[in-house]
């Protein structure tokens, strides 16, 4: 998936707006269409995954 997906992996208590802004910046700079913000510090991994879509679609 070359130049299509940005992945930001974290292990923190909870995701905040600053983390969302961080991956959105990476996506804009790299011209990525999709992003995954993954927090590994969750009981269920699926609860820690957030899909982000670049606003320039």
XYZ file of N, CA and C in Angstrom:
171
model
N 0.837 -1.176 0.000
C 0.000 0.000 0.000
C 0.883 1.240 0.000
N 1.740 1.306 -0.951
C 2.702 2.385 -1.056
C 1.997 3.742 -1.206
N 2.345 4.662 -0.331
C 1.820 6.040 -0.343
C 0.301 6.115 -0.236
N -0.303 5.182 0.470
C -1.747 5.194 0.643
C -2.184 5.227 2.099
N -1.334 4.717 3.009
C -1.749 4.535 4.389
C -0.659 4.983 5.348
N -1.053 5.813 6.318
C -0.144 6.230 7.389
C -0.587 5.518 8.665
N 0.380 4.992 9.413
C 0.068 4.293 10.658
C 0.824 4.954 11.794
N 0.102 5.299 12.859
C 0.700 5.872 14.065
C 0.374 4.920 15.216
N 1.387 4.326 15.796
C 1.216 3.368 16.891
C 1.602 4.025 18.204
N 0.750 3.869 19.208
C 0.976 4.451 20.525
C 0.653 3.415 21.594
N 1.134 3.667 22.794
C 0.768 2.876 23.955
C 0.566 3.841 25.112
N -0.617 4.439 25.144
C -0.939 5.482 26.126
C -2.276 5.162 26.786
N -2.578 5.853 27.872
C -3.807 5.588 28.620
C -5.054 5.823 27.766
N -5.081 6.934 27.023
C -6.206 7.208 26.144
C -5.783 8.170 25.043
N -6.478 8.085 23.920
C -6.188 8.965 22.798
C -6.852 10.322 23.024
N -6.156 11.373 22.640
C -6.680 12.731 22.773
C -6.656 13.417 21.416
N -7.230 14.603 21.355
C -7.296 15.347 20.098
C -5.914 15.640 19.520
N -4.916 15.812 20.374
C -3.567 16.099 19.899
C -3.013 14.933 19.088
N -3.378 13.707 19.439
C -2.915 12.531 18.699
C -3.575 12.466 17.320
N -4.842 12.841 17.263
C -5.539 12.903 15.986
C -4.916 13.985 15.099
N -4.623 15.130 15.665
C -3.995 16.213 14.907
C -2.623 15.792 14.397
N -1.910 15.021 15.186
C -0.578 14.560 14.807
C -0.635 13.675 13.559
N -1.537 12.706 13.529
C -1.613 11.830 12.359
C -2.177 12.573 11.151
N -3.066 13.524 11.371
C -3.582 14.314 10.255
C -2.467 15.139 9.616
N -1.558 15.640 10.421
C -0.411 16.374 9.892
C 0.473 15.458 9.064
N 0.757 14.254 9.575
C 1.556 13.284 8.825
C 0.896 12.963 7.491
N -0.422 12.822 7.502
C -1.153 12.469 6.297
C -1.104 13.597 5.269
N -1.228 14.821 5.726
C -1.165 15.960 4.806
C 0.225 16.108 4.215
N 1.248 15.985 5.046
C 2.623 16.141 4.565
C 3.031 15.024 3.610
N 2.573 13.805 3.863
C 2.925 12.671 3.025
C 1.925 12.397 1.918
N 0.852 13.198 1.855
C -0.210 13.034 0.870
C -0.824 11.626 0.939
N -1.085 11.160 2.178
C -1.728 9.867 2.392
C -3.240 10.050 2.398
N -3.951 9.060 1.898
C -5.407 9.124 1.849
C -6.055 8.589 3.127
N -5.440 7.558 3.719
C -5.978 6.935 4.921
C -4.922 6.862 6.002
N -5.401 6.831 7.249
C -4.497 6.680 8.380
C -5.115 5.799 9.449
N -4.264 5.121 10.191
C -4.701 4.336 11.339
C -3.969 4.845 12.570
N -4.732 5.200 13.572
C -4.195 5.605 14.857
C -4.462 4.442 15.807
N -3.395 3.765 16.229
C -3.539 2.536 17.013
C -2.966 2.747 18.410
N -3.790 2.474 19.416
C -3.367 2.539 20.810
C -3.323 1.113 21.356
N -2.122 0.632 21.656
C -1.957 -0.735 22.138
C -2.250 -0.885 23.629
N -2.510 0.189 24.326
C -2.779 0.136 25.756
C -4.296 0.029 26.005
N -4.932 -0.941 25.372
C -6.357 -1.201 25.529
C -6.561 -2.667 25.852
N -7.630 -2.975 26.560
C -7.931 -4.376 26.870
C -8.226 -5.155 25.590
N -9.060 -4.571 24.723
C -9.345 -5.149 23.410
C -8.705 -4.237 22.372
N -7.874 -4.799 21.530
C -7.168 -3.998 20.538
C -8.125 -3.242 19.620
N -9.257 -3.842 19.277
C -10.204 -3.180 18.376
C -10.745 -1.878 18.976
N -10.732 -1.754 20.292
C -11.164 -0.513 20.939
C -10.118 0.592 20.820
N -8.895 0.227 20.470
C -7.823 1.203 20.376
C -7.468 1.605 18.960
N -8.249 1.164 17.978
C -7.956 1.489 16.578
C -8.923 2.558 16.103
N -8.349 3.605 15.502
C -9.150 4.695 14.966
C -8.737 4.949 13.520
N -9.673 4.893 12.620
C -9.427 5.115 11.200
C -9.597 6.605 10.901
N -8.665 7.163 10.155
C -8.687 8.583 9.841
C -8.635 8.733 8.325
N -9.488 9.605 7.795
C -9.522 9.866 6.355
C -9.047 11.286 6.120
N -8.139 11.437 5.132
C -7.601 12.749 4.795
C -8.719 13.610 4.221
N -8.816 14.857 4.697
C -9.876 15.772 4.286
C -9.751 16.288 2.866
N -8.687 15.959 2.164
C -8.489 16.459 0.807
C -8.997 15.480 -0.251
N -9.796 14.491 0.145
C -10.317 13.507 -0.824
C -11.337 14.143 -1.739
